[in-house]
Coordinates of C-alpha atoms in Angstrom, one line a residue:
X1 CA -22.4 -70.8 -35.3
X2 CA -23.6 -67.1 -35.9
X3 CA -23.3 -63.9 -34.9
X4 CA -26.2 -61.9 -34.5
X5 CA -26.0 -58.6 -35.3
X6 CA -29.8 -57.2 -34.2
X7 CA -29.7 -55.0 -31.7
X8 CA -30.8 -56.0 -28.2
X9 CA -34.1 -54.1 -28.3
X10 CA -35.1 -55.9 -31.5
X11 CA -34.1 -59.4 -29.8
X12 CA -36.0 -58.6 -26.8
X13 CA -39.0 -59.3 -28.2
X14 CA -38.1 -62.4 -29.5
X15 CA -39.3 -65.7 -27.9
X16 CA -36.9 -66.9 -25.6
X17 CA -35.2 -70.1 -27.7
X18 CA -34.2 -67.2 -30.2
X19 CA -32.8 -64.5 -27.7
X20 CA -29.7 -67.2 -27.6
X21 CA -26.6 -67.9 -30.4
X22 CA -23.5 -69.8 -30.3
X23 CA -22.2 -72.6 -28.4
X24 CA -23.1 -71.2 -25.3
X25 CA -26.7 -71.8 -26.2
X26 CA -26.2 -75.1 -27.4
X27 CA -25.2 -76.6 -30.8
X28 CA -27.6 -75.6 -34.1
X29 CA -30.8 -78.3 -33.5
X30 CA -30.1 -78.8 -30.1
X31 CA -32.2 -76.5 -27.8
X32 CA -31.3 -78.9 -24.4
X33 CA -28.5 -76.3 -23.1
X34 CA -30.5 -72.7 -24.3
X35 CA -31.3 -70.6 -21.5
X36 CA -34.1 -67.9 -21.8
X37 CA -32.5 -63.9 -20.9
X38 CA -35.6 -62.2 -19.0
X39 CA -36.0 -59.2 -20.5
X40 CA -34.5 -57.3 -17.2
X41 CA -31.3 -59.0 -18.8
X42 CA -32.1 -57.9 -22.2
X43 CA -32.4 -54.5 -20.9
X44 CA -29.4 -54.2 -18.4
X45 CA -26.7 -55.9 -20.5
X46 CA -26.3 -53.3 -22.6
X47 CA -25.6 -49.8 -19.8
X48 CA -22.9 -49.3 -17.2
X49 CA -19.7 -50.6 -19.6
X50 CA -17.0 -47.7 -18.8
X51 CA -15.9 -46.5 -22.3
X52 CA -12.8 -47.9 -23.9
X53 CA -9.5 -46.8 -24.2
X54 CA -8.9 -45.2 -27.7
X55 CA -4.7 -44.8 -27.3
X56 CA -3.7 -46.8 -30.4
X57 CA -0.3 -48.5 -29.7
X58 CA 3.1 -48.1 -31.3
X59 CA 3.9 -50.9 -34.3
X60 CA 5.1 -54.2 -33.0
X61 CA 8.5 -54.9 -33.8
X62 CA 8.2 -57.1 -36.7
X63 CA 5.8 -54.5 -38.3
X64 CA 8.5 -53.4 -41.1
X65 CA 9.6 -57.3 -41.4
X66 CA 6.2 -58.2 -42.8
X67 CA 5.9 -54.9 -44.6
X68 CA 9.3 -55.9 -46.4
X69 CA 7.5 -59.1 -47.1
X70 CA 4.7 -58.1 -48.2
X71 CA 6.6 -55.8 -50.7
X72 CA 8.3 -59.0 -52.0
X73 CA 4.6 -60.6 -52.7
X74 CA 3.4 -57.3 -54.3
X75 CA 6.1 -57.3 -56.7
X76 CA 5.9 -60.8 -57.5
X77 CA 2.1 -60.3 -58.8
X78 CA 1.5 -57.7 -60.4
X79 CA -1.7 -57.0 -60.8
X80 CA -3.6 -59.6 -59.1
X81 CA -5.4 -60.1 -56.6
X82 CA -4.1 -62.0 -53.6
X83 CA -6.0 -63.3 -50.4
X84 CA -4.1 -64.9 -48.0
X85 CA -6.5 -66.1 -45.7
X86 CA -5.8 -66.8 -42.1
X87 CA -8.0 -70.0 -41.5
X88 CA -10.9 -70.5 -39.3
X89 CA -11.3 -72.9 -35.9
X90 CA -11.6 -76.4 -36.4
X91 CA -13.5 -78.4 -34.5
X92 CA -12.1 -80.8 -31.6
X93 CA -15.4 -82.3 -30.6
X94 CA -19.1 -81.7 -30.5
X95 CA -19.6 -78.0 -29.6
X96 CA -15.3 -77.6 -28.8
X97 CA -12.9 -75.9 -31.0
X98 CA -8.8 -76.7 -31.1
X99 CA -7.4 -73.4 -29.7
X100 CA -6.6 -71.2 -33.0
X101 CA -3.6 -70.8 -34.9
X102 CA -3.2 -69.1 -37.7
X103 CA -2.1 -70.2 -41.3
X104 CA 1.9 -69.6 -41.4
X105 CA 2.2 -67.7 -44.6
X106 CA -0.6 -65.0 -43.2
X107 CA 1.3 -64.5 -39.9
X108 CA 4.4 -64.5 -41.6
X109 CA 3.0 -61.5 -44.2
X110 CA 1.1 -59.9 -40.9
X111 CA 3.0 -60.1 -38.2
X112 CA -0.4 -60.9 -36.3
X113 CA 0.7 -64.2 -34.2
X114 CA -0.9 -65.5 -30.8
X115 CA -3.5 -62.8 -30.8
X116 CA -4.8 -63.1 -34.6
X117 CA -8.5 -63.9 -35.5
X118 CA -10.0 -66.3 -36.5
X119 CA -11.4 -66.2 -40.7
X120 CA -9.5 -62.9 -41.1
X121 CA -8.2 -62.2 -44.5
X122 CA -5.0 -60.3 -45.7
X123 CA -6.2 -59.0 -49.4
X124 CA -3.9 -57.3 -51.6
X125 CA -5.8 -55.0 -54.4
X126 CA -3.9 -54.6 -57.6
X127 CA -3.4 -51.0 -58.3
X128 CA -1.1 -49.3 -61.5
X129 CA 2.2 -49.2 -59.0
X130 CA 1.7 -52.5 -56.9
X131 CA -0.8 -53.3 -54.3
X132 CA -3.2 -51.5 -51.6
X133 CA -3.1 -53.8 -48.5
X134 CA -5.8 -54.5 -46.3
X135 CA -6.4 -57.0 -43.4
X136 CA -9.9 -57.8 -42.9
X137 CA -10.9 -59.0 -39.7
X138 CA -14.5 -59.2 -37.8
X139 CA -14.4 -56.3 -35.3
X140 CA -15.2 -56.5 -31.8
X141 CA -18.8 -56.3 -31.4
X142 CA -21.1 -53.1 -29.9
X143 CA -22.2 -54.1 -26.5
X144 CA -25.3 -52.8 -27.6
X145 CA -25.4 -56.6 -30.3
X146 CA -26.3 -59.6 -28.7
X147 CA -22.7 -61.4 -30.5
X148 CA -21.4 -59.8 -27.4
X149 CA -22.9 -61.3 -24.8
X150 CA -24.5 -64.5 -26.2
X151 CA -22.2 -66.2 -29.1
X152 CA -19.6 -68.3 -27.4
X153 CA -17.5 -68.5 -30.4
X154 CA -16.7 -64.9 -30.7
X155 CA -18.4 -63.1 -28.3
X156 CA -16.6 -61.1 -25.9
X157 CA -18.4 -62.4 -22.6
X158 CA -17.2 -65.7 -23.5
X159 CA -13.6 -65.3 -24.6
X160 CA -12.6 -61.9 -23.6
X161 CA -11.5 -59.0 -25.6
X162 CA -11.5 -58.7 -29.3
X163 CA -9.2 -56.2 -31.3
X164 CA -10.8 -52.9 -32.4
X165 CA -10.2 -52.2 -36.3
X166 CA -7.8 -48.4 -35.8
X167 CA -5.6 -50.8 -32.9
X168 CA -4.5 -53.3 -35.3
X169 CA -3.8 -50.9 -38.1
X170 CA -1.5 -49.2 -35.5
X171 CA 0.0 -52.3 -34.4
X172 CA 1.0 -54.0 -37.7
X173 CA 1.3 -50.8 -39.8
X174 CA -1.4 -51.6 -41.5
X175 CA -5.0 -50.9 -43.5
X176 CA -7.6 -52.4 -41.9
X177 CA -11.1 -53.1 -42.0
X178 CA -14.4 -55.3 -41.4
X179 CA -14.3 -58.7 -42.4
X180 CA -18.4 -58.1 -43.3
X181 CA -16.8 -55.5 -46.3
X182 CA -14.5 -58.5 -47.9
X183 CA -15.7 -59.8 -51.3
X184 CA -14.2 -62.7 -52.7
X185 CA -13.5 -62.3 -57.0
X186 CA -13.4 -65.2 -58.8
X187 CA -9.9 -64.4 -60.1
X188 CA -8.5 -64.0 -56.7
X189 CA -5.4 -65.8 -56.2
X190 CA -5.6 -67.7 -52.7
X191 CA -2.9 -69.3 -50.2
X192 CA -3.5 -72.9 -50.9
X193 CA -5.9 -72.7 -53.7
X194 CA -3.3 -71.3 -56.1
X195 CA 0.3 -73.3 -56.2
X196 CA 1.9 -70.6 -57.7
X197 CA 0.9 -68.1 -54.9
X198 CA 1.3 -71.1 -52.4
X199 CA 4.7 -71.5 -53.6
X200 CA 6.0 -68.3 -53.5
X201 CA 4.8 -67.1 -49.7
X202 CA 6.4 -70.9 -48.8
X203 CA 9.8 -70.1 -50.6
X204 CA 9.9 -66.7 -49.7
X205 CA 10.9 -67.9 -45.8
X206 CA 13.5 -70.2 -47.0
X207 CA 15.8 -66.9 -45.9
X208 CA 15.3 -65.4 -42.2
X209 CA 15.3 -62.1 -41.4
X210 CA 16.7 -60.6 -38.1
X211 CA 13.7 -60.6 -36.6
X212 CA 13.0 -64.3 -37.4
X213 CA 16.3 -65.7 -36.3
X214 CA 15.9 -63.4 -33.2
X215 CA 12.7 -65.1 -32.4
X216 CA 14.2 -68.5 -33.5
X217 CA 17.1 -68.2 -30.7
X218 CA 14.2 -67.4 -28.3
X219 CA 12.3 -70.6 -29.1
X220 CA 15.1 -72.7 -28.6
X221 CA 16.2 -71.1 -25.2
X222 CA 12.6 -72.4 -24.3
X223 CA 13.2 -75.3 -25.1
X224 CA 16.4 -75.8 -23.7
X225 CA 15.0 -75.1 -19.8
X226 CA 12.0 -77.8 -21.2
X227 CA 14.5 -80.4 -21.3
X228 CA 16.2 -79.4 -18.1
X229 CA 12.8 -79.9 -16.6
X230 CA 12.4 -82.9 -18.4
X231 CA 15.8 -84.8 -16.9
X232 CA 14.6 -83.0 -13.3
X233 CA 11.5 -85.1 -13.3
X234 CA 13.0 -88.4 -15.2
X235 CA 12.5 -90.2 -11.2
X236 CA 8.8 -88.8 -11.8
X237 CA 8.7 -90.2 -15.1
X238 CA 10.5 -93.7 -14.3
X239 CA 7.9 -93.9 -11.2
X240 CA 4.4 -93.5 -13.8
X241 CA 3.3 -96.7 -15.6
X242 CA 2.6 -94.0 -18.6
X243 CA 6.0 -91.9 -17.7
X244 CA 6.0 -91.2 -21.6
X245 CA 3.2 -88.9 -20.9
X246 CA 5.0 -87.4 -17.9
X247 CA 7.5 -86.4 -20.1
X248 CA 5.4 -85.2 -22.7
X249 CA 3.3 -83.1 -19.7
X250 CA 6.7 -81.5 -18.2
X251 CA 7.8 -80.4 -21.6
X252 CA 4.0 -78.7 -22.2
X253 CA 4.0 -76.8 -19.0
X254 CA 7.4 -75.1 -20.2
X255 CA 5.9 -74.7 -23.9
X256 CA 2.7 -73.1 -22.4
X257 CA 4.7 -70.7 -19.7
X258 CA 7.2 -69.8 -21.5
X259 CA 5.9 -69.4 -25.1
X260 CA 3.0 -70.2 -26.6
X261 CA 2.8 -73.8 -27.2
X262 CA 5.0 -76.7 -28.9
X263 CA 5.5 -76.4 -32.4
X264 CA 4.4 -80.1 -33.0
X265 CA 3.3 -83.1 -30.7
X266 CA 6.2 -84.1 -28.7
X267 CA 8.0 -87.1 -29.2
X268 CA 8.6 -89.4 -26.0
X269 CA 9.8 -92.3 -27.0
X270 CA 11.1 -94.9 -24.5
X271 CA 12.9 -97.8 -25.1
X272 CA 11.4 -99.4 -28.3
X273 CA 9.1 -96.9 -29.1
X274 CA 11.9 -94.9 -30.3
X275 CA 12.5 -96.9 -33.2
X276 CA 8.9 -95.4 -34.3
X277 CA 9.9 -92.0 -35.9
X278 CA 6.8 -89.9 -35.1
X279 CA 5.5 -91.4 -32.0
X280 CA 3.4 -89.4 -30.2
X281 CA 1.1 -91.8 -28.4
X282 CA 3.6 -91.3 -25.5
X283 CA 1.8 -93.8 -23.3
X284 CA 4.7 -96.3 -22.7
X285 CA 6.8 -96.7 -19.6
X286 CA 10.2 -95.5 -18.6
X287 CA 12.4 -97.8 -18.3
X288 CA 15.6 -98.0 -16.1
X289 CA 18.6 -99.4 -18.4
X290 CA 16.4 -97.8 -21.4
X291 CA 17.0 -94.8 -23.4
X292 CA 14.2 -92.4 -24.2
X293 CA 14.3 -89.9 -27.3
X294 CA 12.7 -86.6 -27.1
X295 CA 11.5 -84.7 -29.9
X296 CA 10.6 -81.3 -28.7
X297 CA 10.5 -77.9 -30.1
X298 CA 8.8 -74.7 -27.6
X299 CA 6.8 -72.4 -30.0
X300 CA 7.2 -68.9 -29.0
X301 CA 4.5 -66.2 -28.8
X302 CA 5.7 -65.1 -32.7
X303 CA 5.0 -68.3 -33.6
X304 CA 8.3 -69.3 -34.4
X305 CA 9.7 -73.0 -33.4
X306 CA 12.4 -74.8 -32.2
X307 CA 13.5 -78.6 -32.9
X308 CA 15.5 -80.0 -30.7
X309 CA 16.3 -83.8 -30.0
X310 CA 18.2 -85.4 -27.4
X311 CA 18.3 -89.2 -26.7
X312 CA 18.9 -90.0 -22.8
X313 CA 19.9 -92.8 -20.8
X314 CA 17.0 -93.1 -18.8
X315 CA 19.6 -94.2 -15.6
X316 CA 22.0 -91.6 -16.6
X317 CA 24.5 -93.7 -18.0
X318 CA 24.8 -95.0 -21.3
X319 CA 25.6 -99.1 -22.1
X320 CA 28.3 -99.9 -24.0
X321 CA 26.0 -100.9 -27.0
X322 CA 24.0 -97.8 -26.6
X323 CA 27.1 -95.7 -26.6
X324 CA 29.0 -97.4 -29.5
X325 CA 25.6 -96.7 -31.3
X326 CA 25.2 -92.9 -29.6
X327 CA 28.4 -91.5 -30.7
X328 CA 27.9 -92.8 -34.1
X329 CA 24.9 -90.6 -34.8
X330 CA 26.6 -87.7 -33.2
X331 CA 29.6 -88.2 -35.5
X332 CA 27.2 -88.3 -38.5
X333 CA 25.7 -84.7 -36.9
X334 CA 29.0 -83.4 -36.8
X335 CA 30.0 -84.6 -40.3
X336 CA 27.0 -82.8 -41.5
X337 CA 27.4 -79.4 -40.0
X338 CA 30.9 -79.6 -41.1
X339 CA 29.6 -79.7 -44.8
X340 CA 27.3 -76.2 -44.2
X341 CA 28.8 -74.2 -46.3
X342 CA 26.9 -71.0 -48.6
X343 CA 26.8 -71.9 -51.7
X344 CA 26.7 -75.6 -51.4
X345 CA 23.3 -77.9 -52.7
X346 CA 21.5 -78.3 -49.3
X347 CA 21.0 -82.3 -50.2
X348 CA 24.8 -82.0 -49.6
X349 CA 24.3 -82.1 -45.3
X350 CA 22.7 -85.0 -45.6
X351 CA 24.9 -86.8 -47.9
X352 CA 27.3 -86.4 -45.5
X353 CA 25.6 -87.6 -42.5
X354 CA 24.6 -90.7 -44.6
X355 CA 28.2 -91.2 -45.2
X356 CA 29.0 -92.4 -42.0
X357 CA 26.0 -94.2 -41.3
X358 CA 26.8 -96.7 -44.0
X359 CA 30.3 -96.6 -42.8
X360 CA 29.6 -97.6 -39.5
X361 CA 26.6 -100.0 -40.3
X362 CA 28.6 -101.9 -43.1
X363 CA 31.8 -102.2 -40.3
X364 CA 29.4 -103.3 -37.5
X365 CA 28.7 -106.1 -40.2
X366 CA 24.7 -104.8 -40.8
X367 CA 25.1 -104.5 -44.1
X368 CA 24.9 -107.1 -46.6
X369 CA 27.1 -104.7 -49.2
X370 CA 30.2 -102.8 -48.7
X371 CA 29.4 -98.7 -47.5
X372 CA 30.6 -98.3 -50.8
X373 CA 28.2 -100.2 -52.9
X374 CA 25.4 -99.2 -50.1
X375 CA 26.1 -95.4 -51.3
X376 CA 25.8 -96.0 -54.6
X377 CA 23.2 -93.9 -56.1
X378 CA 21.5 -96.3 -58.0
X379 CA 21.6 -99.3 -56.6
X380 CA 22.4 -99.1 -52.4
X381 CA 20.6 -97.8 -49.9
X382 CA 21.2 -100.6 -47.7
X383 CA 22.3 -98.4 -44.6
X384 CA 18.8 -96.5 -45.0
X385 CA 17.2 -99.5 -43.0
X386 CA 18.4 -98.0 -39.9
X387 CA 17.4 -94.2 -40.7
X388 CA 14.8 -94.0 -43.7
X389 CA 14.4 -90.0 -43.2
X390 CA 16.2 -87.1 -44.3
X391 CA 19.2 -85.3 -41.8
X392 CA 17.3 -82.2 -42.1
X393 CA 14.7 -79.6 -43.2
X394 CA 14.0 -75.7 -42.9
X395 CA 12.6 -74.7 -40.3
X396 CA 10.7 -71.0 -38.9
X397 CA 7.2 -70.6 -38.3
X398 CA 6.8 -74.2 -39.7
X399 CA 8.3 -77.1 -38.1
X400 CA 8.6 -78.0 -41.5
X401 CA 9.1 -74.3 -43.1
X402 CA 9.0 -73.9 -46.5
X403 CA 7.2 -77.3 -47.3
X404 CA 5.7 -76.0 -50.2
X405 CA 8.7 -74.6 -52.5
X406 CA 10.2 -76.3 -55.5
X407 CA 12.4 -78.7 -54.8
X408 CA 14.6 -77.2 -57.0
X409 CA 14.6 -74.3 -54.4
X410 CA 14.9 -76.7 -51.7
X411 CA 16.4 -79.9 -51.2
X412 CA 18.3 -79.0 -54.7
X413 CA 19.0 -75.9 -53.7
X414 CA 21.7 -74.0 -52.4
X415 CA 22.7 -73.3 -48.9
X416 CA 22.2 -69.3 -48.3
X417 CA 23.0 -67.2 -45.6
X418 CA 20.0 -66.5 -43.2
X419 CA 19.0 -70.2 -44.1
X420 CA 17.9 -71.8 -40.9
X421 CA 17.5 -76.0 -40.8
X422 CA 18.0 -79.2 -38.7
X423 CA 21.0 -81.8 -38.6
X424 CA 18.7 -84.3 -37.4
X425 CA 20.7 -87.9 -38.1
X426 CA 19.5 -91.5 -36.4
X427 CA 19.5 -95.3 -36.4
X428 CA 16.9 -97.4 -35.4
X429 CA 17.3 -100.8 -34.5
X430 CA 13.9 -102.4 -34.1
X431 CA 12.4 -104.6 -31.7
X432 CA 11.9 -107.2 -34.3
X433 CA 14.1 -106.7 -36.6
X434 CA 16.7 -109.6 -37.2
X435 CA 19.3 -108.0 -39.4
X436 CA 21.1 -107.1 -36.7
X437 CA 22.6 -108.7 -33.4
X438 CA 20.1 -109.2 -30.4
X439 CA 22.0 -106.2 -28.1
X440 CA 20.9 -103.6 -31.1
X441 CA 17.5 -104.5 -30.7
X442 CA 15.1 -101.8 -29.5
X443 CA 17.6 -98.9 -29.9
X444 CA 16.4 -95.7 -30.7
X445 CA 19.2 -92.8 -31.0
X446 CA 18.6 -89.1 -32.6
X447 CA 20.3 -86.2 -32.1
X448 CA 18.9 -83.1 -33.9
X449 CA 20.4 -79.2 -33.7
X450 CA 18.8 -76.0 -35.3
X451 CA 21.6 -74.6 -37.2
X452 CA 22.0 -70.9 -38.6
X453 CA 23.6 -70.6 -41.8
X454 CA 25.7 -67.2 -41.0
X455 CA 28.7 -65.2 -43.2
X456 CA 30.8 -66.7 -40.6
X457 CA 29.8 -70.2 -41.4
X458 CA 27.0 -72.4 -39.4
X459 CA 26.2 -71.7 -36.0
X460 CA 24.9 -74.1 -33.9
X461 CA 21.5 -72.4 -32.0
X462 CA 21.3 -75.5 -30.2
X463 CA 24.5 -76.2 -28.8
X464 CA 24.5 -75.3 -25.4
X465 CA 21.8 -78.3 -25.1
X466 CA 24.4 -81.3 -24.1
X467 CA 25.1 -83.4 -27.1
X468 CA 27.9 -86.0 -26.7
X469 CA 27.7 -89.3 -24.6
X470 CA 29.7 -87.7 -21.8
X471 CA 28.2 -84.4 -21.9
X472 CA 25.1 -85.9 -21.7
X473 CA 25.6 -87.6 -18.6
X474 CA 27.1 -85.1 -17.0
X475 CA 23.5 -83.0 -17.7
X476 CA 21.8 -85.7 -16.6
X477 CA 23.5 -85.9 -13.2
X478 CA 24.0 -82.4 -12.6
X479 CA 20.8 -81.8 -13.1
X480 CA 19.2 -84.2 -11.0
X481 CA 21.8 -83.5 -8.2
X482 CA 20.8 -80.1 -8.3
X483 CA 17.3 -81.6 -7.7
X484 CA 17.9 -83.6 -4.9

């Protein structure tokens, strides 16, 4: 799509298929939805606008966060040039775009989050003591331009108002200017075209700042009232021959309220379907005598996401199998955050989660070794039938933060204060799967916590969101009582 930048008195000539752009004049080659402007249009469109306000605002709170962390970058490369672009929209269908988020490691360096734009560019510029900054961005457009009133990508008639160039250098302390005025250099370093660059904005989150963990709290107090709503409406949900996309829809309307949107497609798994570690289909049933996991995580307006888990009995009240197997996973949660410690390898949580899964599943008789020869290094990994994933990751503005570091860095690195991560243990039992007794069959259980690694020790962000058996069902039925 383009953006016309003529003025309206030089398009007003024009025949009338060219006096439209953008989607809102149909797709490039396709002329069926272009509408002619008369030129009473082409002449009115562009008078009677009341002038702008020109009060710049004060910085936005994380303005010095990103300034530190752009400091950090600038010292890492000296002299070169960096360009950490913040994508572009991506197409859902035909003439539709997916609603625009940008890249992690450019909000994280700007502290530009829901209200960013689309194919801006945050350049640093070598100089002989460190770096001039500069986000580039495309401006709004002169009223006088037809982009305003005619591209539906960009243009203001279409999707409201666009940031003026001294605003956004008020708001995030920064130098800014037209995206027309950015050159690309063919020694640029670039966000996902370099791995060094890549790797360093990725492992430079692997520690939060105040800001971050403030924001992180606030994501997960979203999502703590998403699953409230979420048991409220379980007789909704139970009542729906597709109740897994009840669920899914109750959690999205306290995403989208509250914050901005979920951090990742929700998991609502009933019954079988939570033997499937990522499904997202969420078209099943709910089930009475079933127990549904939910993998859900509110993103806030910074961009920052919680990653929560809880596993429910869909009737409120666990079976004795689905109990045994229940408080199992939650003593393999607690074994891990009892093994948080500073200083320690960060591979160390999960060790100790797996610990007791191969305890349990070698005394339940699963196992076809002892837990000791299953946790043998070389040669077990029996137990890892029933939960193939890892106990937990970092997590931020990514679901997944800091995917691209070293592993050295991560998942051989050590545990530091400010680090934030899941304890995200499970067992899956499937439908089919004939290792274990009948009763296991089609048992799904995860719990997962966003833990705070503090001086103190870990903290537990997720804790007031019921965890045990007991607690659980006490949520469940306080919660719908309150309903009814």
């Amino acid at each position: 799509m383009t953006s016309e930048h003529d003025t309206i008195e030089q398009n007003a000539g024009a025949p009338a298929s060219e006096t439209t752009t953008g989607t809102a004049a149909g797709s490039p080659g396709n002329t069926n939805r272009r509408q002619p402007f008369p030129q009473g249009f082409l002449t009115a469109i562009s008078t009677g606008w009341a002038e702008r306000p020109e009060s710049l605002p004060a910085a936005r709170t994380q303005a010095p966060y990103a300034a530190a962390r752009r400091a950090a970058v600038s010292a890492a490369f000296p002299g070169k040039r960096l360009v950490i672009p913040a994508g572009s929209l991506k197409q859902r269908s035909n003439d539709t775009d997916y609603p625009f988020r940008a890249h992690s490691a450019f909000a994280h360096l700007t502290g530009w989050a829901t209200d960013s734009e689309p194919d801006s560019k945050l350049v640093f510029e070598p100089t002989a003591d460190g770096h001039d900054v500069t986000l580039y961005f495309r401006e709004r457009a002169d009223r006088t331009t037809s982009e305003f009133y005619s591209d539906a990508t960009i243009g203001e008639f279409w999707i409201g108002p666009r940031p003026a160039l001294a605003g956004v250098a008020a708001d995030l302390g920064l130098a800014t200017a037209h995206l027309d005025e950015f050159a690309a250099g063919s020694d640029d370093l670039v966000v996902d075209e370099d791995g060094e660059l890549t790797q360093f904005v990725s492992e430079l989150r692997l520690v939060k700042d105040d800001y971050e963990i403030a924001e992180m709290r606030r994501a997960v107090e979203i999502t703590a009232h998403g699953f409230d709503d979420i048991i409220r409406d379980l007789p909704r949900a139970i009542a729906h021959p597709r109740g897994e996309r009840i669920v899914e829809g109750v959690f999205h309307q306290r995403a989208r309220s509250d914050g901005n949107w979920e951090g990742y497609d929700t998991i609502a798994a009933s019954g079988p379907h939570a033997c499937y570690l990522h499904w997202t289909r969420n078209d099943g049933a709910v089930v009475e005598g079933d127990l549904i996991l939910v993998d859900a995580g509110a993103e806030a307006d910074s961009l920052y996401t919680a990653d929560i888990t809880r596993t429910l009995p869909v009737n409120g009240t666990f079976s004795d199998v689905q109990r045994r197997i229940y408080d199992t996973v939650v003593e393999a949660a607690d074994a891990a955050f009892a093994a948080v410690e500073i200083g320690v390898p960060f591979r160390t949580v999960h060790q100790a989660a797996m610990d007791v899964i191969a305890r349990r599943t070698a005394e339940w008789g699963l196992l076809p070794v002892t837990a000791e020869e299953a946790l043998d290094a070389d040669n077990g990994g029996q137990h890892r039938r029933y939960m193939v994933h890892g106990t937990s990751h970092h997590l931020g503005i990514d679901v997944h933060d800091c995917a691209q570091a070293r592993r050295e860095m991560y998942y051989d690195g050590l545990i530091e204060q400010g680090s934030v991560f899941t304890i995200e243990p499970g067992l899956y039992f499937q439908i089919d799967d004939v290792t274990v007794p009948e009763e296991y069959r089609g048992i799904g259980v995860r719990i997962e916590d966003d833990i705070l690694v503090t001086a103190d020790g870990p903290v537990n962000l997720s804790a007031a969101i019921p965890r045990t058996s007991a607690e659980v069902e006490a949520w469940i039925a306080r919660v719908q009582g309150a309903a009814s």
